[in-house]
Structures are given as structure tokens and as C-alpha cells.
Amino acid sequence: MNVGENLSRIKKEISESIKLVAVSKTKPDEMVMDAYHAGHRRFGENKVQDLIARQPNLPQNIHWHFIGHLQTNKVKYLAPFVSMIESVDRLKVLKEINKQAAKVDRVIPCLLQFHIAEEETKFGLDMAEAKALLESEAYANMKNIRLEGVMGMATFTEDEERIRREFKLLRNIFRELKVTYFAEEEAFNEISMGMSGDYKIAIEEGSTMVRIGSLIFGEREYH
Ligand SMILES: *Cc1c(COP(=O)(O)O)cnc(C)c1O
């Protein structure tokens, strides 16, 4: 497994304007450092415990994206350093991010995670919930978060048409939110979709940010 070579192969395939989040979950710090030495700076983790255990031991100029389900009582551990929280799936967690970010005098970039998969098991908002969040007084008063776009995960399936349909749905959600709520805000630009198995389809459907783990670091032992 040559992490540097894997990274450069993927980077050659995708346009420079697409952000690559290297998902290092379950992989040793040494592999993160291999990617770091190859010039990579943007990494993703999906468990708060794992991220806060490794972050102090790794270079401080790494941009950490949190991509997993987030419990409100753990937000405080991420607030001092996290570069982006991609998995905001309810108002309550956004409120807590805003509160903890204020304590450390930061503005934390966030994405709204949408439930786009036809399977039931994935987390995320639907359009009605997102609208309620964006129209709430609580959201209007938040000064320490900045919504920069949307995130979603397609169904884990071989059925490419189904994956494509789910990514199209996320792109349409993004467009509708952009014109309705963020027309004046330049920062609302990201569509985070695409993983090792489906990033090519995601890019064809308008992804601006892909989150890739196993193609860079090898298969994981567990999920
Ligand atoms: C694990 C994970 C990824 C990366 O998965 P791979 O299939 O290994 O590329 C992307 N996004 C999220 C939210 C994840 O949890």
C-alpha cells in the first residue's frame, strides 16, 4: 500500500477544483504522515474519540473534517481545531457547534448532511427539516458557524443508476437551498459527495468535494 502513489493517482483523475478529503479512520498515524509527506493536508474522521486521540500527535496544519454522526455532548472536543463539520443533521447539533465555537472565538464551517439514500440506515436531514432549520430564529442568530454547503452518502450498491439518482437529488437540494437561502452568500458552494466506490459518478453529478478512504489507505478491517 503506497499512500503517496494512491493519492497522486486519484489527484490526477479529478480536477484541481475538487477538494479531496482523505478519510483516515481506523488507519495508523504513520499512514496519515505518509499522505502528509506527499503534500496532503485535508483529512476526514468519523469518530470524535479517534479524532481527538490522534489530532495532538499529528501536524497542527492538518485540516480535519469531521464526517461522522455527532453527539451534542462531544462537540466541545472538536470546536478548538476542526476545519469543517460535514455532518450537521439537526438544529440541536448546529446550536451546540455555534455555542462551543463562540467559546473558543471561532467561526466553524459546516455542511448540512442530507438523507439521500433509499436505504433507511443513513443519517441526514430531509428538505422539510432543512427548511425548518434555515428558517428558525435560532439559526438566524448564530454567529459562530458558517454553512458552506451540503453532504450526502449514496446507498452502498452496485446499481449505478440508483447511485446517480441519489447524487442528482443532492445536487438539486443544493441548488434549491442556494437560490432560496444563500443567494447573497458566496461561501455556500460545497456539494460533498462521492467515496471510494462511487466518486466518479459523484463528480459527473456535480460533486465539489470527495471523501475517499480505502482507495488511499487500503481496505479497513471494520467500519
Ligand atoms: C468512511 C467514510 C468515507 C470513505 O469511505 P471509503 O469507501 O473508504 O472511501 C466517506 N464518507 C464517510 C461519511 C465515511 O464514513
PDB file of C-alpha atoms and ligand atoms in Angstrom:
ATOM      1  CA  MET A   1       0.000   0.000   0.000  1.00  0.00           C
ATOM      2  CA  ASN A   2       1.766   3.158  -1.172  1.00  0.00           C
ATOM      3  CA  VAL A   3      -0.277   6.029   0.174  1.00  0.00           C
ATOM      4  CA  GLY A   4       1.611   8.711  -1.774  1.00  0.00           C
ATOM      5  CA  GLU A   5       1.150   6.897  -5.080  1.00  0.00           C
ATOM      6  CA  ASN A   6      -2.529   6.273  -4.404  1.00  0.00           C
ATOM      7  CA  LEU A   7      -3.054   9.940  -3.671  1.00  0.00           C
ATOM      8  CA  SER A   8      -1.301  11.144  -6.779  1.00  0.00           C
ATOM      9  CA  ARG A   9      -3.230   8.666  -8.940  1.00  0.00           C
ATOM     10  CA  ILE A  10      -6.552   9.971  -7.589  1.00  0.00           C
ATOM     11  CA  LYS A  11      -5.486  13.607  -7.819  1.00  0.00           C
ATOM     12  CA  LYS A  12      -4.576  13.115 -11.473  1.00  0.00           C
ATOM     13  CA  GLU A  13      -8.050  11.759 -12.140  1.00  0.00           C
ATOM     14  CA  ILE A  14     -10.004  14.543 -10.509  1.00  0.00           C
ATOM     15  CA  SER A  15      -9.996  18.205 -11.418  1.00  0.00           C
ATOM     16  CA  GLU A  16      -7.950  20.534  -9.217  1.00  0.00           C
ATOM     17  CA  SER A  17     -11.076  22.417  -8.239  1.00  0.00           C
ATOM     18  CA  ILE A  18     -12.457  19.330  -6.461  1.00  0.00           C
ATOM     19  CA  LYS A  19     -11.406  19.019  -2.837  1.00  0.00           C
ATOM     20  CA  LEU A  20     -10.146  15.641  -1.712  1.00  0.00           C
ATOM     21  CA  VAL A  21     -10.768  14.627   1.895  1.00  0.00           C
ATOM     22  CA  ALA A  22      -8.501  11.680   2.732  1.00  0.00           C
ATOM     23  CA  VAL A  23     -10.550   9.562   5.139  1.00  0.00           C
ATOM     24  CA  SER A  24      -8.010   8.127   7.577  1.00  0.00           C
ATOM     25  CA  LYS A  25     -10.440   6.467  10.025  1.00  0.00           C
ATOM     26  CA  THR A  26      -9.089   3.284  11.654  1.00  0.00           C
ATOM     27  CA  LYS A  27      -5.688   3.739   9.960  1.00  0.00           C
ATOM     28  CA  PRO A  28      -2.457   4.358  11.876  1.00  0.00           C
ATOM     29  CA  ASP A  29      -0.900   7.807  12.301  1.00  0.00           C
ATOM     30  CA  GLU A  30       2.043   6.631  10.172  1.00  0.00           C
ATOM     31  CA  MET A  31      -0.257   6.389   7.163  1.00  0.00           C
ATOM     32  CA  VAL A  32      -1.583   9.884   7.787  1.00  0.00           C
ATOM     33  CA  MET A  33       2.041  11.040   7.855  1.00  0.00           C
ATOM     34  CA  ASP A  34       2.744   9.254   4.547  1.00  0.00           C
ATOM     35  CA  ALA A  35      -0.066  11.278   2.986  1.00  0.00           C
ATOM     36  CA  TYR A  36       1.130  14.419   4.756  1.00  0.00           C
ATOM     37  CA  HIS A  37       4.656  13.991   3.404  1.00  0.00           C
ATOM     38  CA  ALA A  38       3.161  13.553  -0.047  1.00  0.00           C
ATOM     39  CA  GLY A  39       1.775  17.072   0.443  1.00  0.00           C
ATOM     40  CA  HIS A  40      -1.764  16.232   1.508  1.00  0.00           C
ATOM     41  CA  ARG A  41      -3.377  18.382   4.213  1.00  0.00           C
ATOM     42  CA  ARG A  42      -7.131  17.634   4.256  1.00  0.00           C
ATOM     43  CA  PHE A  43      -8.213  14.564   6.241  1.00  0.00           C
ATOM     44  CA  GLY A  44     -11.514  13.146   7.464  1.00  0.00           C
ATOM     45  CA  GLU A  45     -12.510  11.194  10.565  1.00  0.00           C
ATOM     46  CA  ASN A  46     -15.918   9.897  11.609  1.00  0.00           C
ATOM     47  CA  LYS A  47     -15.470   9.252  15.345  1.00  0.00           C
ATOM     48  CA  VAL A  48     -14.828  12.032  17.848  1.00  0.00           C
ATOM     49  CA  GLN A  49     -12.808   9.789  20.191  1.00  0.00           C
ATOM     50  CA  ASP A  50     -10.475   8.669  17.427  1.00  0.00           C
ATOM     51  CA  LEU A  51     -10.013  12.170  16.056  1.00  0.00           C
ATOM     52  CA  ILE A  52      -9.225  13.801  19.405  1.00  0.00           C
ATOM     53  CA  ALA A  53      -6.842  10.967  20.272  1.00  0.00           C
ATOM     54  CA  ARG A  54      -4.747  11.460  17.152  1.00  0.00           C
ATOM     55  CA  GLN A  55      -5.006  15.181  16.425  1.00  0.00           C
ATOM     56  CA  PRO A  56      -2.471  16.321  19.088  1.00  0.00           C
ATOM     57  CA  ASN A  57       0.139  13.864  17.756  1.00  0.00           C
ATOM     58  CA  LEU A  58      -0.067  14.987  14.153  1.00  0.00           C
ATOM     59  CA  PRO A  59       0.989  18.221  12.416  1.00  0.00           C
ATOM     60  CA  GLN A  60      -1.112  21.169  13.504  1.00  0.00           C
ATOM     61  CA  ASN A  61      -1.583  22.472   9.983  1.00  0.00           C
ATOM     62  CA  ILE A  62      -3.716  19.456   9.008  1.00  0.00           C
ATOM     63  CA  HIS A  63      -7.278  20.435   8.078  1.00  0.00           C
ATOM     64  CA  TRP A  64      -9.540  17.959   9.861  1.00  0.00           C
ATOM     65  CA  HIS A  65     -13.040  17.358   8.523  1.00  0.00           C
ATOM     66  CA  PHE A  66     -15.478  15.645  10.841  1.00  0.00           C
ATOM     67  CA  ILE A  67     -17.733  13.381   8.753  1.00  0.00           C
ATOM     68  CA  GLY A  68     -19.492  11.097  11.250  1.00  0.00           C
ATOM     69  CA  HIS A  69     -22.621  11.185  13.342  1.00  0.00           C
ATOM     70  CA  LEU A  70     -22.095  13.824  16.012  1.00  0.00           C
ATOM     71  CA  GLN A  71     -23.499  13.764  19.531  1.00  0.00           C
ATOM     72  CA  THR A  72     -24.011  17.194  21.073  1.00  0.00           C
ATOM     73  CA  ASN A  73     -22.016  16.363  24.209  1.00  0.00           C
ATOM     74  CA  LYS A  74     -18.894  15.755  22.084  1.00  0.00           C
ATOM     75  CA  VAL A  75     -18.930  18.945  20.044  1.00  0.00           C
ATOM     76  CA  LYS A  76     -16.786  20.728  22.631  1.00  0.00           C
ATOM     77  CA  TYR A  77     -13.823  18.468  21.894  1.00  0.00           C
ATOM     78  CA  LEU A  78     -13.829  19.351  18.202  1.00  0.00           C
ATOM     79  CA  ALA A  79     -14.516  23.076  18.417  1.00  0.00           C
ATOM     80  CA  PRO A  80     -10.939  24.240  19.123  1.00  0.00           C
ATOM     81  CA  PHE A  81      -9.411  22.773  15.982  1.00  0.00           C
ATOM     82  CA  VAL A  82     -11.838  21.213  13.487  1.00  0.00           C
ATOM     83  CA  SER A  83     -11.744  22.738   9.970  1.00  0.00           C
ATOM     84  CA  MET A  84     -15.180  21.629   8.893  1.00  0.00           C
ATOM     85  CA  ILE A  85     -18.073  19.622  10.305  1.00  0.00           C
ATOM     86  CA  GLU A  86     -19.721  17.938   7.328  1.00  0.00           C
ATOM     87  CA  SER A  87     -22.374  16.011   9.188  1.00  0.00           C
ATOM     88  CA  VAL A  88     -24.824  18.540  10.646  1.00  0.00           C
ATOM     89  CA  ASP A  89     -28.134  16.663  10.660  1.00  0.00           C
ATOM     90  CA  ARG A  90     -30.246  18.600  13.172  1.00  0.00           C
ATOM     91  CA  LEU A  91     -30.700  22.081  14.594  1.00  0.00           C
ATOM     92  CA  LYS A  92     -29.718  20.939  18.070  1.00  0.00           C
ATOM     93  CA  VAL A  93     -26.234  19.964  16.982  1.00  0.00           C
ATOM     94  CA  LEU A  94     -25.777  23.177  14.999  1.00  0.00           C
ATOM     95  CA  LYS A  95     -26.746  25.170  18.104  1.00  0.00           C
ATOM     96  CA  GLU A  96     -24.132  23.349  20.104  1.00  0.00           C
ATOM     97  CA  ILE A  97     -21.446  23.875  17.448  1.00  0.00           C
ATOM     98  CA  ASN A  98     -22.266  27.591  17.461  1.00  0.00           C
ATOM     99  CA  LYS A  99     -22.057  27.710  21.252  1.00  0.00           C
ATOM    100  CA  GLN A 100     -18.758  25.837  21.506  1.00  0.00           C
ATOM    101  CA  ALA A 101     -17.242  27.792  18.609  1.00  0.00           C
ATOM    102  CA  ALA A 102     -18.105  31.047  20.385  1.00  0.00           C
ATOM    103  CA  LYS A 103     -16.261  29.857  23.483  1.00  0.00           C
ATOM    104  CA  VAL A 104     -13.055  29.429  21.516  1.00  0.00           C
ATOM    105  CA  ASP A 105     -13.729  32.533  19.407  1.00  0.00           C
ATOM    106  CA  ARG A 106     -14.006  30.697  16.094  1.00  0.00           C
ATOM    107  CA  VAL A 107     -16.384  30.504  13.156  1.00  0.00           C
ATOM    108  CA  ILE A 108     -16.710  26.837  12.183  1.00  0.00           C
ATOM    109  CA  PRO A 109     -17.565  25.940   8.574  1.00  0.00           C
ATOM    110  CA  CYS A 110     -20.333  23.316   8.411  1.00  0.00           C
ATOM    111  CA  LEU A 111     -22.251  21.318   5.833  1.00  0.00           C
ATOM    112  CA  LEU A 112     -25.829  20.124   6.146  1.00  0.00           C
ATOM    113  CA  GLN A 113     -25.998  16.355   5.787  1.00  0.00           C
ATOM    114  CA  PHE A 114     -28.952  15.093   3.766  1.00  0.00           C
ATOM    115  CA  HIS A 115     -30.514  11.674   3.758  1.00  0.00           C
ATOM    116  CA  ILE A 116     -30.377  10.822   0.045  1.00  0.00           C
ATOM    117  CA  ALA A 117     -30.024   7.039   0.174  1.00  0.00           C
ATOM    118  CA  GLU A 118     -33.093   4.934  -0.380  1.00  0.00           C
ATOM    119  CA  GLU A 119     -31.844   2.702   2.441  1.00  0.00           C
ATOM    120  CA  GLU A 120     -33.053   3.639   5.906  1.00  0.00           C
ATOM    121  CA  THR A 121     -29.842   3.260   7.850  1.00  0.00           C
ATOM    122  CA  LYS A 122     -28.115   6.528   6.938  1.00  0.00           C
ATOM    123  CA  PHE A 123     -28.385   9.768   8.875  1.00  0.00           C
ATOM    124  CA  GLY A 124     -29.394  13.110   7.489  1.00  0.00           C
ATOM    125  CA  LEU A 125     -31.989  15.807   7.017  1.00  0.00           C
ATOM    126  CA  ASP A 126     -34.792  15.856   4.503  1.00  0.00           C
ATOM    127  CA  MET A 127     -35.788  19.054   2.711  1.00  0.00           C
ATOM    128  CA  ALA A 128     -38.602  19.939   5.131  1.00  0.00           C
ATOM    129  CA  GLU A 129     -36.286  19.596   8.123  1.00  0.00           C
ATOM    130  CA  ALA A 130     -33.598  21.672   6.413  1.00  0.00           C
ATOM    131  CA  LYS A 131     -36.072  24.440   5.651  1.00  0.00           C
ATOM    132  CA  ALA A 132     -37.307  24.463   9.233  1.00  0.00           C
ATOM    133  CA  LEU A 133     -33.698  24.739  10.412  1.00  0.00           C
ATOM    134  CA  LEU A 134     -32.812  27.539   7.982  1.00  0.00           C
ATOM    135  CA  GLU A 135     -35.957  29.497   8.800  1.00  0.00           C
ATOM    136  CA  SER A 136     -35.552  29.190  12.559  1.00  0.00           C
ATOM    137  CA  GLU A 137     -34.787  32.162  14.756  1.00  0.00           C
ATOM    138  CA  ALA A 138     -32.053  30.150  16.431  1.00  0.00           C
ATOM    139  CA  TYR A 139     -30.216  29.769  13.127  1.00  0.00           C
ATOM    140  CA  ALA A 140     -30.674  33.439  12.245  1.00  0.00           C
ATOM    141  CA  ASN A 141     -28.866  34.392  15.441  1.00  0.00           C
ATOM    142  CA  MET A 142     -25.862  32.101  15.038  1.00  0.00           C
ATOM    143  CA  LYS A 143     -22.611  33.993  14.601  1.00  0.00           C
ATOM    144  CA  ASN A 144     -20.042  31.262  15.078  1.00  0.00           C
ATOM    145  CA  ILE A 145     -20.979  28.781  12.362  1.00  0.00           C
ATOM    146  CA  ARG A 146     -20.989  29.240   8.603  1.00  0.00           C
ATOM    147  CA  LEU A 147     -22.949  26.885   6.372  1.00  0.00           C
ATOM    148  CA  GLU A 148     -20.870  26.189   3.272  1.00  0.00           C
ATOM    149  CA  GLY A 149     -22.950  23.540   1.521  1.00  0.00           C
ATOM    150  CA  VAL A 150     -24.360  20.032   1.696  1.00  0.00           C
ATOM    151  CA  MET A 151     -23.132  16.482   2.213  1.00  0.00           C
ATOM    152  CA  GLY A 152     -24.659  13.111   1.468  1.00  0.00           C
ATOM    153  CA  MET A 153     -23.927   9.413   1.125  1.00  0.00           C
ATOM    154  CA  ALA A 154     -25.418   7.250  -1.597  1.00  0.00           C
ATOM    155  CA  THR A 155     -26.706   3.749  -0.983  1.00  0.00           C
ATOM    156  CA  PHE A 156     -23.984   1.093  -0.852  1.00  0.00           C
ATOM    157  CA  THR A 157     -24.961  -0.813  -4.001  1.00  0.00           C
ATOM    158  CA  GLU A 158     -23.715  -1.991  -7.380  1.00  0.00           C
ATOM    159  CA  ASP A 159     -26.661  -0.241  -9.023  1.00  0.00           C
ATOM    160  CA  GLU A 160     -25.027   2.771 -10.692  1.00  0.00           C
ATOM    161  CA  GLU A 161     -28.280   4.311 -11.813  1.00  0.00           C
ATOM    162  CA  ARG A 162     -29.554   4.343  -8.273  1.00  0.00           C
ATOM    163  CA  ILE A 163     -26.341   5.979  -7.018  1.00  0.00           C
ATOM    164  CA  ARG A 164     -26.576   8.553  -9.800  1.00  0.00           C
ATOM    165  CA  ARG A 165     -30.197   9.295  -8.888  1.00  0.00           C
ATOM    166  CA  GLU A 166     -29.249   9.882  -5.259  1.00  0.00           C
ATOM    167  CA  PHE A 167     -26.398  12.218  -6.194  1.00  0.00           C
ATOM    168  CA  LYS A 168     -28.683  14.136  -8.565  1.00  0.00           C
ATOM    169  CA  LEU A 169     -31.097  14.549  -5.678  1.00  0.00           C
ATOM    170  CA  LEU A 170     -28.358  16.086  -3.514  1.00  0.00           C
ATOM    171  CA  ARG A 171     -27.321  18.415  -6.321  1.00  0.00           C
ATOM    172  CA  ASN A 172     -30.939  19.575  -6.693  1.00  0.00           C
ATOM    173  CA  ILE A 173     -31.258  20.093  -2.952  1.00  0.00           C
ATOM    174  CA  PHE A 174     -28.083  22.189  -3.036  1.00  0.00           C
ATOM    175  CA  ARG A 175     -29.389  24.329  -5.894  1.00  0.00           C
ATOM    176  CA  GLU A 176     -32.716  24.943  -4.241  1.00  0.00           C
ATOM    177  CA  LEU A 177     -31.108  25.935  -0.934  1.00  0.00           C
ATOM    178  CA  LYS A 178     -28.595  28.131  -2.734  1.00  0.00           C
ATOM    179  CA  VAL A 179     -31.230  30.191  -4.546  1.00  0.00           C
ATOM    180  CA  THR A 180     -33.677  30.278  -1.656  1.00  0.00           C
ATOM    181  CA  TYR A 181     -31.430  30.939   1.329  1.00  0.00           C
ATOM    182  CA  PHE A 182     -27.880  31.655   0.208  1.00  0.00           C
ATOM    183  CA  ALA A 183     -28.156  33.754  -2.940  1.00  0.00           C
ATOM    184  CA  GLU A 184     -26.134  36.520  -1.272  1.00  0.00           C
ATOM    185  CA  GLU A 185     -23.610  34.244   0.396  1.00  0.00           C
ATOM    186  CA  GLU A 186     -20.547  33.304  -1.570  1.00  0.00           C
ATOM    187  CA  ALA A 187     -19.439  30.684   0.934  1.00  0.00           C
ATOM    188  CA  PHE A 188     -22.328  28.287   0.213  1.00  0.00           C
ATOM    189  CA  ASN A 189     -20.666  26.293  -2.556  1.00  0.00           C
ATOM    190  CA  GLU A 190     -19.858  22.765  -1.498  1.00  0.00           C
ATOM    191  CA  ILE A 191     -21.512  19.527  -2.519  1.00  0.00           C
ATOM    192  CA  SER A 192     -19.643  16.842  -0.592  1.00  0.00           C
ATOM    193  CA  MET A 193     -20.463  13.527  -2.226  1.00  0.00           C
ATOM    194  CA  GLY A 194     -18.504  10.547  -3.500  1.00  0.00           C
ATOM    195  CA  MET A 195     -16.466   7.848  -1.723  1.00  0.00           C
ATOM    196  CA  SER A 196     -14.017   5.203  -2.982  1.00  0.00           C
ATOM    197  CA  GLY A 197     -16.676   3.193  -4.779  1.00  0.00           C
ATOM    198  CA  ASP A 198     -18.718   5.981  -6.313  1.00  0.00           C
ATOM    199  CA  TYR A 199     -16.649   9.172  -6.568  1.00  0.00           C
ATOM    200  CA  LYS A 200     -16.524   9.109 -10.377  1.00  0.00           C
ATOM    201  CA  ILE A 201     -20.308   9.160 -10.591  1.00  0.00           C
ATOM    202  CA  ALA A 202     -20.417  11.834  -7.881  1.00  0.00           C
ATOM    203  CA  ILE A 203     -18.089  14.085  -9.866  1.00  0.00           C
ATOM    204  CA  GLU A 204     -20.159  13.610 -13.015  1.00  0.00           C
ATOM    205  CA  GLU A 205     -23.159  14.725 -10.962  1.00  0.00           C
ATOM    206  CA  GLY A 206     -21.504  17.894  -9.669  1.00  0.00           C
ATOM    207  CA  SER A 207     -19.537  16.969  -6.558  1.00  0.00           C
ATOM    208  CA  THR A 208     -17.115  19.657  -5.320  1.00  0.00           C
ATOM    209  CA  MET A 209     -15.661  17.543  -2.504  1.00  0.00           C
ATOM    210  CA  VAL A 210     -14.980  13.809  -2.395  1.00  0.00           C
ATOM    211  CA  ARG A 211     -14.269  11.807   0.760  1.00  0.00           C
ATOM    212  CA  ILE A 212     -12.003   8.883  -0.040  1.00  0.00           C
ATOM    213  CA  GLY A 213     -10.619   6.332   2.407  1.00  0.00           C
ATOM    214  CA  SER A 214      -9.956   2.807   1.205  1.00  0.00           C
ATOM    215  CA  LEU A 215      -8.612   3.775  -2.226  1.00  0.00           C
ATOM    216  CA  ILE A 216      -5.890   5.785  -0.477  1.00  0.00           C
ATOM    217  CA  PHE A 217      -5.202   3.804   2.698  1.00  0.00           C
ATOM    218  CA  GLY A 218      -6.427   0.307   1.790  1.00  0.00           C
ATOM    219  CA  GLU A 219      -9.466  -1.626   2.906  1.00  0.00           C
ATOM    220  CA  ARG A 220     -10.487  -1.236   6.542  1.00  0.00           C
ATOM    221  CA  GLU A 221     -10.739  -4.182   8.930  1.00  0.00           C
ATOM    222  CA  TYR A 222     -14.014  -2.878  10.315  1.00  0.00           C
ATOM    223  CA  HIS A 223     -16.367   0.038   9.638  1.00  0.00           C
TER     224      HIS A 223
HETATM  225  C1  LIG B   1     -15.688   6.015   5.709  1.00  0.00           C
HETATM  226  C2  LIG B   1     -16.344   7.175   5.066  1.00  0.00           C
HETATM  227  C3  LIG B   1     -15.944   7.613   3.787  1.00  0.00           C
HETATM  228  C4  LIG B   1     -14.858   6.939   2.968  1.00  0.00           C
HETATM  229  O1  LIG B   1     -15.193   5.633   2.623  1.00  0.00           O
HETATM  230  P1  LIG B   1     -14.352   4.779   1.562  1.00  0.00           P
HETATM  231  O2  LIG B   1     -15.346   3.888   0.950  1.00  0.00           O
HETATM  232  O3  LIG B   1     -13.303   4.068   2.342  1.00  0.00           O
HETATM  233  O4  LIG B   1     -13.749   5.729   0.585  1.00  0.00           O
HETATM  234  C5  LIG B   1     -16.588   8.723   3.261  1.00  0.00           C
HETATM  235  N1  LIG B   1     -17.559   9.374   3.930  1.00  0.00           N
HETATM  236  C6  LIG B   1     -17.961   8.983   5.151  1.00  0.00           C
HETATM  237  C7  LIG B   1     -19.054   9.751   5.827  1.00  0.00           C
HETATM  238  C8  LIG B   1     -17.379   7.879   5.754  1.00  0.00           C
HETATM  239  O5  LIG B   1     -17.792   7.495   6.973  1.00  0.00           O
END
